[in-house]
Tab-separated table of C-alpha atoms in Angstrom:
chain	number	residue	atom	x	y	z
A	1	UNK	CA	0.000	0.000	0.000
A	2	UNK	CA	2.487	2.448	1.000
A	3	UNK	CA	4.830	1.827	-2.320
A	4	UNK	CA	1.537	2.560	-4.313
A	5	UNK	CA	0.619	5.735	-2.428
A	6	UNK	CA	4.830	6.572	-3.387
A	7	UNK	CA	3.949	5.982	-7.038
A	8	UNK	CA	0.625	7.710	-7.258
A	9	UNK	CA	2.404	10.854	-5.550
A	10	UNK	CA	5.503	10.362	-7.799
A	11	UNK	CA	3.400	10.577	-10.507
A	12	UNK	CA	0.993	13.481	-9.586
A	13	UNK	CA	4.485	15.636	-8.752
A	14	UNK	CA	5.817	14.266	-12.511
A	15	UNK	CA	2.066	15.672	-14.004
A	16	UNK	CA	2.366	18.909	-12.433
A	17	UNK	CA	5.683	19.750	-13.265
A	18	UNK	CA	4.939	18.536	-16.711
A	19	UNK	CA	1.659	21.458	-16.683
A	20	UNK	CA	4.041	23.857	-15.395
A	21	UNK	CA	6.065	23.752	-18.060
A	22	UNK	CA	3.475	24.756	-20.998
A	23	UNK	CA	2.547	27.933	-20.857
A	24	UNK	CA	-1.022	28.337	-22.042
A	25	UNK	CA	-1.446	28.822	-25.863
A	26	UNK	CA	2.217	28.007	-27.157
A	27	UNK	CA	3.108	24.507	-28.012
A	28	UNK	CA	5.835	23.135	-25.895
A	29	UNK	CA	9.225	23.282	-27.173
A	30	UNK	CA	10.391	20.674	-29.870
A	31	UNK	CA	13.780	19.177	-28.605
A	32	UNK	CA	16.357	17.807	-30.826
A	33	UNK	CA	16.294	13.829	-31.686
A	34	UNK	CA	18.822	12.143	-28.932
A	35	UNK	CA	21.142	10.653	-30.010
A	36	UNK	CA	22.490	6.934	-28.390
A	37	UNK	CA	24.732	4.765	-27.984
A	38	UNK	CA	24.228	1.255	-27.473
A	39	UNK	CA	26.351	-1.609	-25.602
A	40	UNK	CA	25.591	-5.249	-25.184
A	41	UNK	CA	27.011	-7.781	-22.651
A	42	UNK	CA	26.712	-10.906	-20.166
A	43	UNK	CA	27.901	-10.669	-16.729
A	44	UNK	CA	28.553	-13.689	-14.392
A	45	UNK	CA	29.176	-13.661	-10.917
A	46	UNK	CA	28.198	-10.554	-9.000
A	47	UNK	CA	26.098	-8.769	-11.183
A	48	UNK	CA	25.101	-5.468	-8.944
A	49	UNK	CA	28.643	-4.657	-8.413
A	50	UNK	CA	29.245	-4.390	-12.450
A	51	UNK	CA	25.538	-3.392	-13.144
A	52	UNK	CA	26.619	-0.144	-10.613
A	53	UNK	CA	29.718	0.605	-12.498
A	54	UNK	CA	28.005	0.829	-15.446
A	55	UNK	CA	25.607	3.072	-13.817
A	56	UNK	CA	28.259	5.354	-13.072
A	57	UNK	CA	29.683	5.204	-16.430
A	58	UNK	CA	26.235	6.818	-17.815
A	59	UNK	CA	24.787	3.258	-18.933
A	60	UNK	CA	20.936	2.940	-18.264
A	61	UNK	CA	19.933	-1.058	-18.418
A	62	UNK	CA	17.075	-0.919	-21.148
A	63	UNK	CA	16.714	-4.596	-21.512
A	64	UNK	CA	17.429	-8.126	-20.612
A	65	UNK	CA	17.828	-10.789	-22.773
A	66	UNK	CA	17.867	-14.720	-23.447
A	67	UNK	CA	17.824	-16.776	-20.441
A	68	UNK	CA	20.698	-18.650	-18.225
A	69	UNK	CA	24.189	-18.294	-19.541
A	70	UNK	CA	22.967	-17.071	-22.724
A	71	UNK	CA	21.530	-13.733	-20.655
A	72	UNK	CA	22.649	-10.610	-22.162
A	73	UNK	CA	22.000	-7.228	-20.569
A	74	UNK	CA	21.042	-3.875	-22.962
A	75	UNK	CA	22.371	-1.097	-22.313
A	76	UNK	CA	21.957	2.800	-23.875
A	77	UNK	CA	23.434	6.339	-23.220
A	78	UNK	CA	23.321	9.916	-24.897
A	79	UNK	CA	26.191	10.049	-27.729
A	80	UNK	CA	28.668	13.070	-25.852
């Protein structure tokens, strides 16, 4: 109960920032396409240790792949 009331209020916050920042009659702004880069790889052992380091490396885990040793983990960030 208490994790849903977390994501309801999450959410609500996300909304109203989101309504803040249109101002009444313009369109929002049009950002430019991002660009990514992609990475690929399976990780044995300790995978939270590695998963963190990637983390910090500006890798966000979009995906999981395949099952057992075949596993592969996705992963994305913005082109510098």
């Amino acid at each position: 109960m208490r994790h849903r009331l977390a994501l309801m209020a999450a959410c609500l916050l996300g909304l109203i920032a989101l309504w803040g920042s249109v101002s009444p009659g313009q369109p929002p702004a049009v950002k430019a396409a991002a660009k990514w880069e992609y990475k690929s790889d399976q990780f044995a052992g300790n995978q939270d240790d590695r998963l963190n380091r990637m983390g910090e490396q500006g890798w966000e885990l979009v995906a999981v792949t395949g099952d057992g040793p075949g596993q592969r983990y996705v992963f994305k960030r913005p082109k510098p």
